[in-house]
Short mmCIF file of C-alpha atoms and ligand atoms in Angstrom, two decimals:
data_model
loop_
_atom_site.label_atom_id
_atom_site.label_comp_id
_atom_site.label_asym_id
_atom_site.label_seq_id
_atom_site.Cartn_x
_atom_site.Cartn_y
_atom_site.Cartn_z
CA UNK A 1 7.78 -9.60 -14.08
CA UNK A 2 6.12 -6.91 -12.17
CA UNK A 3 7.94 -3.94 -10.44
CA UNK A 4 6.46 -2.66 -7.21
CA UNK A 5 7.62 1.12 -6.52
CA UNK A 6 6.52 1.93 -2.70
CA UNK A 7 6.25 5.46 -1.91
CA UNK A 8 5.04 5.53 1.68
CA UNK A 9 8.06 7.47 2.68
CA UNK A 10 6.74 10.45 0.05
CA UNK A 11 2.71 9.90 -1.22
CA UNK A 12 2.14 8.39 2.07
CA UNK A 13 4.03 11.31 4.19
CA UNK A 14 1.68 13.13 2.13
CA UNK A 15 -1.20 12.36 4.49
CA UNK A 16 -2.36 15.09 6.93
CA UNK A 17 -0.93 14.50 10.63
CA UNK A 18 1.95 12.08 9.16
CA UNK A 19 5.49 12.20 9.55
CA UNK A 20 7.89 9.97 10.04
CA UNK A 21 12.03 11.10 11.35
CA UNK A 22 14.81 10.03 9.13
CA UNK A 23 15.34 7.25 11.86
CA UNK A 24 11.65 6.24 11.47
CA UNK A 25 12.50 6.17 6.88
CA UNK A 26 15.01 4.35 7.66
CA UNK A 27 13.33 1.19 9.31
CA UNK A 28 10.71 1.91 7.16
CA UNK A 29 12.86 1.43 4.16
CA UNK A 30 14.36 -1.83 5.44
CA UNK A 31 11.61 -3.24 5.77
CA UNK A 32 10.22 -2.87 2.27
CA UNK A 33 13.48 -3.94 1.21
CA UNK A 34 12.94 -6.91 2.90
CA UNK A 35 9.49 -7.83 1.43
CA UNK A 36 11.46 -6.88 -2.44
CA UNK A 37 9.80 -4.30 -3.28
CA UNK A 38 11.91 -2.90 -6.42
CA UNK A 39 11.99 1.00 -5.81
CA UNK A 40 11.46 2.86 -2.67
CA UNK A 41 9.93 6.19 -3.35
CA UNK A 42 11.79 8.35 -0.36
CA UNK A 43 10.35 11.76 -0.99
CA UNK A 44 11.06 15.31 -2.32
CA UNK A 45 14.80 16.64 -1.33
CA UNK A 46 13.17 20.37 -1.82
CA UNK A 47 10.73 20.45 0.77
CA UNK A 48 12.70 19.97 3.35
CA UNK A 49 16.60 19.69 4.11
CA UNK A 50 15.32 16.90 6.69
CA UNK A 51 13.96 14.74 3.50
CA UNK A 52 17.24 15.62 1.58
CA UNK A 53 19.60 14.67 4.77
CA UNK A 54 17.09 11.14 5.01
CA UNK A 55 17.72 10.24 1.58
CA UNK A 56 21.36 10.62 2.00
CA UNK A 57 21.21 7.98 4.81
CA UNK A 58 18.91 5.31 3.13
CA UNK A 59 21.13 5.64 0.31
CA UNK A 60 24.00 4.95 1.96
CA UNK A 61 22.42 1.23 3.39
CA UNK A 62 23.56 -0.17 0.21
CA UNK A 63 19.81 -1.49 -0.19
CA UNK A 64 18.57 -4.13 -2.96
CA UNK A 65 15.65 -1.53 -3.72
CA UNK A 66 16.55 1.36 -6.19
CA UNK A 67 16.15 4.36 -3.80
CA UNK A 68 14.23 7.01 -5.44
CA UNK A 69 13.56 10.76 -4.86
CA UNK A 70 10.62 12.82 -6.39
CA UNK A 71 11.26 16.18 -8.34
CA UNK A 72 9.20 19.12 -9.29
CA UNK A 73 10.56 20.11 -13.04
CA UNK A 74 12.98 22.07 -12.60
CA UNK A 75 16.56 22.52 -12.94
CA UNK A 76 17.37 23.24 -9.33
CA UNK A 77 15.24 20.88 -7.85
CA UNK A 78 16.31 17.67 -9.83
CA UNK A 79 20.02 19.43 -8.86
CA UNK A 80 19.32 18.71 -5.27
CA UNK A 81 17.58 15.17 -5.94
CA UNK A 82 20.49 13.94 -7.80
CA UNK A 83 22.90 15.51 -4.82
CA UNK A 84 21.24 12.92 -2.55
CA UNK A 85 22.45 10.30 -4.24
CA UNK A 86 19.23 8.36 -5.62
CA UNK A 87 19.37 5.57 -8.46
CA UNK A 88 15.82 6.77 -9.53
CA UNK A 89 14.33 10.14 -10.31
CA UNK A 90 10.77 10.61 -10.58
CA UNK A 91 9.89 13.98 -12.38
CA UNK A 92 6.30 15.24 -13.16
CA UNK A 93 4.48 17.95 -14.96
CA UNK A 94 1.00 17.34 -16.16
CA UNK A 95 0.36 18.42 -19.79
CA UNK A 96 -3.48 18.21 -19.78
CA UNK A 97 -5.04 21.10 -21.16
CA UNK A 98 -7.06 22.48 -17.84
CA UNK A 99 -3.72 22.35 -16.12
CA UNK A 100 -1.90 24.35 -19.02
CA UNK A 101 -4.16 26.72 -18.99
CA UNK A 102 -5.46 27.19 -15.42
CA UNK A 103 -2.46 26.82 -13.59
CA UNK A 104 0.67 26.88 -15.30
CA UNK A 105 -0.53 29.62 -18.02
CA UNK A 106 1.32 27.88 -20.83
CA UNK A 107 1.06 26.53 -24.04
CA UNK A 108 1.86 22.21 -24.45
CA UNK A 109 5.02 22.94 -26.62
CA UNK A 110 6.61 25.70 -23.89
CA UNK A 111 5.50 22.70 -21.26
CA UNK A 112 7.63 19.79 -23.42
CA UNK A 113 10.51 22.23 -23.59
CA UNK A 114 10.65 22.68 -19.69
CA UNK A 115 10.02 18.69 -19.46
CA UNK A 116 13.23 18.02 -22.14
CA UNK A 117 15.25 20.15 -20.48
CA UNK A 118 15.52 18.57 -17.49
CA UNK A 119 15.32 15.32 -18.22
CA UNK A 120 18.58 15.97 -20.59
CA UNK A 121 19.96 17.59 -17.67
CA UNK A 122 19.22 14.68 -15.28
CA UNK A 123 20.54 12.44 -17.96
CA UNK A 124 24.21 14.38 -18.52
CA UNK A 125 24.61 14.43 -14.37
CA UNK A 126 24.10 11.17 -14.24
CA UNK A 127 23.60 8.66 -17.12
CA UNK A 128 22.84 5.23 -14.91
CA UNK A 129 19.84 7.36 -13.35
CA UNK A 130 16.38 5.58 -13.35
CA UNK A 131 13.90 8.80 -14.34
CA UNK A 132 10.37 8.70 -14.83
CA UNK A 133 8.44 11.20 -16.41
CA UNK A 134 5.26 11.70 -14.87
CA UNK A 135 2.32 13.83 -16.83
CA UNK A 136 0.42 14.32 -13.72
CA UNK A 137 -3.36 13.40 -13.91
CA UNK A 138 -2.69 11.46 -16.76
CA UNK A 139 -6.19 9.96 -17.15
CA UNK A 140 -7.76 13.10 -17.55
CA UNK A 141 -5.42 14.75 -20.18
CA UNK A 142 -6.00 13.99 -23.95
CA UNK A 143 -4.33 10.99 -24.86
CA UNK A 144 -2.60 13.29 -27.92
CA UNK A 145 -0.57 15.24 -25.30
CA UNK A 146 0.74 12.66 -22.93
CA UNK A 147 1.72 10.78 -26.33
CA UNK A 148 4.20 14.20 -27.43
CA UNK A 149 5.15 14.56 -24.08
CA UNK A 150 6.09 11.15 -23.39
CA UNK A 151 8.20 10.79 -26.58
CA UNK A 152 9.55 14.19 -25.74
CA UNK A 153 10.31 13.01 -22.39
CA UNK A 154 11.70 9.61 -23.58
CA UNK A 155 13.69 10.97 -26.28
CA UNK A 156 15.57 13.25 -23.62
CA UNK A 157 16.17 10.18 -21.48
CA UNK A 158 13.64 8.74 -19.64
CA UNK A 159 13.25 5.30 -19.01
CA UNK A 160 9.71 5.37 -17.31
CA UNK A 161 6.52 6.85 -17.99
CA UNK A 162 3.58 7.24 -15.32
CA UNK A 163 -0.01 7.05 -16.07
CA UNK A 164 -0.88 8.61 -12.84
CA UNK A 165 -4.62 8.63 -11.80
CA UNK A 166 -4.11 11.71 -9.68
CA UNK A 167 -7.70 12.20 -8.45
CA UNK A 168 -9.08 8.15 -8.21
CA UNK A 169 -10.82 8.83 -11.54
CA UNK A 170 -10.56 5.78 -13.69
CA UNK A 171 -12.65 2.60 -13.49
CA UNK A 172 -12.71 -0.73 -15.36
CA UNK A 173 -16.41 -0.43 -16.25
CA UNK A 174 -16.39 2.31 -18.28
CA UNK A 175 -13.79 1.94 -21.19
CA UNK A 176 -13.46 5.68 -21.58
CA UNK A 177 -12.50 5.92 -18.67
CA UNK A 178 -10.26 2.50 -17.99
CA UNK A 179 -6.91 2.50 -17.17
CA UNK A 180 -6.36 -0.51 -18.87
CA UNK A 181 -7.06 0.84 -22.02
CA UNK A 182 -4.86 3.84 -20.89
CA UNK A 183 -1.74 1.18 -20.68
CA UNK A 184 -2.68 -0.36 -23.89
CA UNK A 185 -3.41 2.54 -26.12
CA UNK A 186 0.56 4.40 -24.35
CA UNK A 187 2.37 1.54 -24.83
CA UNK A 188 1.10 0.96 -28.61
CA UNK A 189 1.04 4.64 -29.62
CA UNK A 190 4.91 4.62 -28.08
CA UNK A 191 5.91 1.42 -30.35
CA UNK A 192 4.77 2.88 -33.11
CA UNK A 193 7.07 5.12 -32.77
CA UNK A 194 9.66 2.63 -32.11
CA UNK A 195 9.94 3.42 -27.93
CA UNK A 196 9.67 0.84 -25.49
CA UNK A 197 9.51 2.33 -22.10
CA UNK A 198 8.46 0.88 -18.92
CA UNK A 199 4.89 1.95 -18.31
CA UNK A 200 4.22 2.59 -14.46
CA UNK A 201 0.88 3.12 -12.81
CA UNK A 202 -0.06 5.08 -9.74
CA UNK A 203 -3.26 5.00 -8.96
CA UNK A 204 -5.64 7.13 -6.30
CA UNK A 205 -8.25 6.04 -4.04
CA UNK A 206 -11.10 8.45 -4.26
CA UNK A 207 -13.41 6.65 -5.14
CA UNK A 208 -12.57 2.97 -3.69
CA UNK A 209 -11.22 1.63 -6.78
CA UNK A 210 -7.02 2.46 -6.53
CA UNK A 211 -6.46 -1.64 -6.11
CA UNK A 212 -9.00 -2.31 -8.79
CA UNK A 213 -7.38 -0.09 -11.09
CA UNK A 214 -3.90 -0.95 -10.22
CA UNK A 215 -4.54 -4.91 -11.41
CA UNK A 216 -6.72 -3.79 -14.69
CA UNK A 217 -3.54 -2.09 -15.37
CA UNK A 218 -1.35 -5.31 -14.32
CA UNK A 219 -4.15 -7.23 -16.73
CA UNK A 220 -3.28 -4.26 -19.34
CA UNK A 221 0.89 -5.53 -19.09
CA UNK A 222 1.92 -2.81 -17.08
CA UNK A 223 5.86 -2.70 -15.70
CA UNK A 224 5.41 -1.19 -12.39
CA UNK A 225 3.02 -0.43 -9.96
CA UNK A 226 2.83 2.10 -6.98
CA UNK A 227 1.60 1.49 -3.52
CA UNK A 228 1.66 2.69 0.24
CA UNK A 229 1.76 0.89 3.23
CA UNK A 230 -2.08 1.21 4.62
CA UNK A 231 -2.96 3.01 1.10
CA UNK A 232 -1.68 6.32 2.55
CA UNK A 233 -1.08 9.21 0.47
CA UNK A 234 -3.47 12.60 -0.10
CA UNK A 235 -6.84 12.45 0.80
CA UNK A 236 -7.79 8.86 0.49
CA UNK A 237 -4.43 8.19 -0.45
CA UNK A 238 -3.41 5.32 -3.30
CA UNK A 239 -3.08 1.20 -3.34
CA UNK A 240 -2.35 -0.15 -0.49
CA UNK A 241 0.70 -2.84 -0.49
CA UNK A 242 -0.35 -5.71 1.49
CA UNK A 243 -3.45 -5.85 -0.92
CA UNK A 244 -2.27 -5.59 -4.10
CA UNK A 245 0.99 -8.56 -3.06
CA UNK A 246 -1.59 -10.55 -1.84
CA UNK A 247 -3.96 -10.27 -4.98
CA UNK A 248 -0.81 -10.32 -7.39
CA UNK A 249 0.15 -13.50 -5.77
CA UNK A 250 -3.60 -14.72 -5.97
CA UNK A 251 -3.62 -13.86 -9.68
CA UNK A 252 -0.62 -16.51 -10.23
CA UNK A 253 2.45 -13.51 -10.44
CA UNK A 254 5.77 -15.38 -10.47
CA UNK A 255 7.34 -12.88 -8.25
CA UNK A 256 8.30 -13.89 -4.84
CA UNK A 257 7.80 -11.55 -2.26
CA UNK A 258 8.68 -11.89 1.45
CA UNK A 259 5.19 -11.68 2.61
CA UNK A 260 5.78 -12.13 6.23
CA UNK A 261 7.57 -8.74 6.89
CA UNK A 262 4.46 -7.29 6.16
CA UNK A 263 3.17 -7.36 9.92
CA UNK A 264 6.35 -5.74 11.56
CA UNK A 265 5.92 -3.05 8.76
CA UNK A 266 2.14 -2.09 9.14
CA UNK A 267 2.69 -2.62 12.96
CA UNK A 268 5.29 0.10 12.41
CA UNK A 269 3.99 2.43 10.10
CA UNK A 270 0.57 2.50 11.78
CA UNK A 271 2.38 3.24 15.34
CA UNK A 272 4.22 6.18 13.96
CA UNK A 273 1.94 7.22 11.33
CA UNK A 274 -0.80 7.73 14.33
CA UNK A 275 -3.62 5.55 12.50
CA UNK A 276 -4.68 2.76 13.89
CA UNK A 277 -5.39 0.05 10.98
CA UNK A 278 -9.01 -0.48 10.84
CA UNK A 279 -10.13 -3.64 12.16
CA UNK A 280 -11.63 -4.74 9.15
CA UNK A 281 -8.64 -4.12 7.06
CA UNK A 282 -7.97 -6.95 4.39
CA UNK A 283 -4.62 -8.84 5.60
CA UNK A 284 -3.45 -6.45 7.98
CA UNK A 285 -6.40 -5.43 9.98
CA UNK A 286 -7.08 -7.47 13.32
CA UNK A 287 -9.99 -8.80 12.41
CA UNK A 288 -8.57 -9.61 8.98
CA UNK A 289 -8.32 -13.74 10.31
CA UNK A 290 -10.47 -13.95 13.40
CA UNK A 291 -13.72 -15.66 13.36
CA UNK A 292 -16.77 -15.14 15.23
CA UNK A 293 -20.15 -16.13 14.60
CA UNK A 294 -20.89 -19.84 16.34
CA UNK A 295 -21.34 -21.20 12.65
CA UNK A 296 -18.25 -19.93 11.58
CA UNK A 297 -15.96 -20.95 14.70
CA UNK A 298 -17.54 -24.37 14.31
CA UNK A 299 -16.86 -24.66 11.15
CA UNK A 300 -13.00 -23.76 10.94
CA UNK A 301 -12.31 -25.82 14.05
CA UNK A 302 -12.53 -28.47 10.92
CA UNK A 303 -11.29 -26.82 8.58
CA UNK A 304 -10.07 -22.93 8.71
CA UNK A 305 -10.64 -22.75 5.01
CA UNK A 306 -14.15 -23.03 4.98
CA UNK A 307 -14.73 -19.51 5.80
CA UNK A 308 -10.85 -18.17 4.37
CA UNK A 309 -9.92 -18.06 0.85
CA UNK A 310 -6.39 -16.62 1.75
CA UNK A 311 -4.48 -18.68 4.03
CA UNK A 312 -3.20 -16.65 6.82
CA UNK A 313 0.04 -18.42 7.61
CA UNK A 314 1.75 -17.89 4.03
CA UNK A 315 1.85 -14.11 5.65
CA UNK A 316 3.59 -14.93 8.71
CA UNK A 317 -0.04 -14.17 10.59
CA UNK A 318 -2.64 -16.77 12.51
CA UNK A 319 -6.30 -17.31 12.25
CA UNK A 320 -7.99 -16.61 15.59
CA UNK A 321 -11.43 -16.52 17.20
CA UNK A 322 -13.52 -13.61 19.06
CA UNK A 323 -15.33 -14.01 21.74
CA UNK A 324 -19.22 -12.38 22.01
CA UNK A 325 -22.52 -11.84 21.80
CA UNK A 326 -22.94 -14.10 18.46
CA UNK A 327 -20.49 -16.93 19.80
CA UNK A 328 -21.06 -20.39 20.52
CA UNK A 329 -20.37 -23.61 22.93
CA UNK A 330 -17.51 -24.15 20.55
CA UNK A 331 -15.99 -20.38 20.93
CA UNK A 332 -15.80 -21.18 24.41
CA UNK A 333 -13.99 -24.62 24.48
CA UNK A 334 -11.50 -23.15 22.10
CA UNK A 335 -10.87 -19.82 23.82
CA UNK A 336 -10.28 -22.25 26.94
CA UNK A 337 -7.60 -24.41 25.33
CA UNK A 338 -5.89 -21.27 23.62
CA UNK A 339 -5.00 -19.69 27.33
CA UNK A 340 -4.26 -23.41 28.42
CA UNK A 341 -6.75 -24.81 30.06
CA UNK A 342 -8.17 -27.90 27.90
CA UNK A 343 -8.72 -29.10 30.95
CA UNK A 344 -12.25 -27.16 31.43
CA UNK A 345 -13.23 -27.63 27.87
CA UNK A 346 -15.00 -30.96 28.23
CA UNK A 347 -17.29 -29.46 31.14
CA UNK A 348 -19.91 -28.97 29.38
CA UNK A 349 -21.87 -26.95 32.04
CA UNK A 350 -18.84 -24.75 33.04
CA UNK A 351 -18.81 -23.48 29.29
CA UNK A 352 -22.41 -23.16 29.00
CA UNK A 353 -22.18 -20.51 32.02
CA UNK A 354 -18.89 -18.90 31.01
CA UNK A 355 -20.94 -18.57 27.42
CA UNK A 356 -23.83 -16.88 29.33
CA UNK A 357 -21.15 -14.37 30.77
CA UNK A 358 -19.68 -13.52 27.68
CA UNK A 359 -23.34 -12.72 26.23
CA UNK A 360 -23.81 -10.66 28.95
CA UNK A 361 -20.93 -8.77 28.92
CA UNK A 362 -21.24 -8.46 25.48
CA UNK A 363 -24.60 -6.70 25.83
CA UNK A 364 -22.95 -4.39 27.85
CA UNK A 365 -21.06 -3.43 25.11
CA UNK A 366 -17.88 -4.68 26.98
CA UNK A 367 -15.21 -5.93 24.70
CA UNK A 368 -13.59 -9.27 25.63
CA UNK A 369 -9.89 -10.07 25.83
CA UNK A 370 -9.80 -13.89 25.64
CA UNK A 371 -5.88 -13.89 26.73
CA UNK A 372 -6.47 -10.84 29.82
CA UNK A 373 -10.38 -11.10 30.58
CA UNK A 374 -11.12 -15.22 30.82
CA UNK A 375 -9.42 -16.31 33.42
CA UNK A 376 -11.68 -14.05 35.51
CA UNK A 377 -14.58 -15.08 33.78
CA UNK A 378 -13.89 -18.50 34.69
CA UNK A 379 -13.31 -17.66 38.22
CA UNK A 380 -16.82 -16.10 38.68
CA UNK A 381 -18.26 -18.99 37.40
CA UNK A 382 -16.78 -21.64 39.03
CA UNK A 383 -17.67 -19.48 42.29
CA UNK A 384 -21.27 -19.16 41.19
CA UNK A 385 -20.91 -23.12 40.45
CA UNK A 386 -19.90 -24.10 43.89
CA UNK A 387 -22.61 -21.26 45.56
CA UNK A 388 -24.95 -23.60 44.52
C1 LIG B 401 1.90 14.64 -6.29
C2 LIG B 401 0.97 14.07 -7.35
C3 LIG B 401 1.27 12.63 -7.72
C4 LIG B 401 2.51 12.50 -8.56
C5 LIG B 401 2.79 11.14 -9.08
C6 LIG B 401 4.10 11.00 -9.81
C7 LIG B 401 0.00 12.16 -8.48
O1 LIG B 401 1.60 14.49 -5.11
O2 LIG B 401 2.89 15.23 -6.64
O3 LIG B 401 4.92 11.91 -9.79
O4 LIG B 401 4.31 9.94 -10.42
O5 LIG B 401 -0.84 11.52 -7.87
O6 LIG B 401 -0.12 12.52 -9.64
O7 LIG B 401 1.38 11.85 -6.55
CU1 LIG B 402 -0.26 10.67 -5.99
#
């Protein structure tokens, strides 16, 4: 079955403006222990004592969720991780060549040494440790490396290997480029040598395609997959959780997830984060399950899954209408029995003229609250109705 690892608490703290208090990690890591997510990504123990001191506590909630810390590759730093407590270490060093070269000025054997090293170190402080090995931007190092530094890495004591897609590169339509065929070709390249680690997946958004990716690899028979709650993380940040439970779900994953924490946990993480959801988010955004044109309100009056594929109340959430320039009659009479008062809905020429209103404020580019603005409405035109 598939493993979800969430790491709002580090990719997504990794978003410009964002920070959340150890109090804040802490609900936040309830919550996605709630919904069963399998590891919760907390953050890096060396860039701040703050992150070290917030690890300690979510630890220390005796969680179902493996709490995990992320490590630069070195000795001192995977010192501190372990010090905090975790079940899961996540180490990475890339080993493509542009990195080796450009950056870290060394050659792929002095990189595997560095990578062995601390894994066996990891592995000796504490042997029931979860640790990854991650060769950063995976995708775009030659399949030759990650393959020595993966067995390297495996060898020494890691249970996990990463394909990370570190800069949204990969995409299902090109097979050079697919991470699908990245899962396949790692896992078989690693059983020929007789290694059977669990592949993970953590895939960027540059380029739109992070939840596309994510379930090629799923299609591919990957172990675990990484997300964020609202797909934060750097720059357009990675795959966002709500969307890729909801499509695992759709494609018939046995898993069981507790789908209806997901609202209190966006709510949440979008207060404190400072980003409002957009409205046109899938699942969480607030348009996600309201309907507005007069064809469409018609229509699901009937039947709601004429225009939904994805039935709202599995997720703890409710369809609902809008109220505007494109509704119709039908808008109207349901608006009216949703704040109570059925009793209007059959007066046919009352809801023509409380329709006129809401096209005209509408043109004004006034947004309408059914709940807070209708009851006015109503008054003004049962005024104008009696004026006459
Ligand atoms: C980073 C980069 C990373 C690492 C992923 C991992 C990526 O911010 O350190 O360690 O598994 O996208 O490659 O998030
Ligand atoms: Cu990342």
């Amino acid at each position: 079955m598939i493993k979800i690892l969430d790491s709002t608490l580090r990719e997504g703290e990794q978003t410009p403006g964002v920070y959340f208090s150890p109090e804040k990690k802490l609900v936040i890591a309830r919550l996605l222990d709630e919904i069963g997510v399998d590891v919760i990504e907390v953050g890096n123990p060396s860039v701040d004592n703050e992150i070290a001191w917030a690890i300690q506590q979510i630890v220390k909630e005796g969680l179902k969720a493996k709490i995990g810390a992320h490590s630069l590759c070195k000795i001192d730093a995977v010192k501190k991780a372990i010090d905090c407590g975790v079940d899961f270490l996540g180490v990475f060093f890339s080993v493509s060549q542009k990195r080796l070269k450009q950056d870290y000025n060394i050659c792929l054997s002095a990189a595997i040494e560095k990578i062995v090293e601390v894994i066996e170190y990891a592995k000796t402080q504490k042997p029931d440790l979860l640790i990854r090995y991650t060769p950063e931007d995976t995708v775009r190092s030659s399949m030759e490396n990650v393959v020595q530094a993966a067995t390297a890495a495996i060898k020494a004591g890691a249970d996990i290997v990463s394909i990370a897609d570190t800069t949204g590169y990969t995409t299902p339509f090109d097979p050079s480029r697919s991470i699908y065929v990245q899962v396949k070709t790692l896992k078989e390249e690693l059983a020929n040598q007789g290694l059977y680690p669990q592949i993970e997946v953590h895939c960027h958004n540059d380029k739109g395609l992070a939840l596309t990716n994510a379930l090629d690899a799923y299609r591919a028979g990957v172990d675990m997959i990484d997300t964020a709650v609202m797909g934060l993380g750097e720059r357009a940040g990675i795959v966002d959780l709500a969307e890729l439970l909801v499509n695992l779900v759709d494609m018939g994953e046995a898993k069981k997830w507790q789908l209806h924490f997901l609202r209190d946990l966006y709510d949440f993480v979008s207060k404190y984060a400072h980003i409002v959801i957009p409205p046109n988010r899938p699942i969480t955004g607030k348009n996600a399950f309201t309907h507005y044109a007069g064809v469409h309100v018609k229509a699901v009056v009937k039947d709601e899954s004429l225009y939904q594929s994805l039935d709202p109340q599995t997720l703890g959430m409710k369809s609902g209408i809008a109220l505007g320039m494109q509704s119709g009659s039908t808008a109207v009479e349901q608006a009216l029995i949703h704040i109570g008062r059925q009793d209007l809905a059959q007066n046919k020429d009352l809801v023509s003229k409380i329709l006129q209103a809401v096209k005209e404020m509408a043109k004004r580019g006034t947004p309408i609250d059914i709940q807070e603005d209708l009851p006015s409405i109503i008054d003004r035109c049962q005024i104008q109705g009696s004026e006459k």
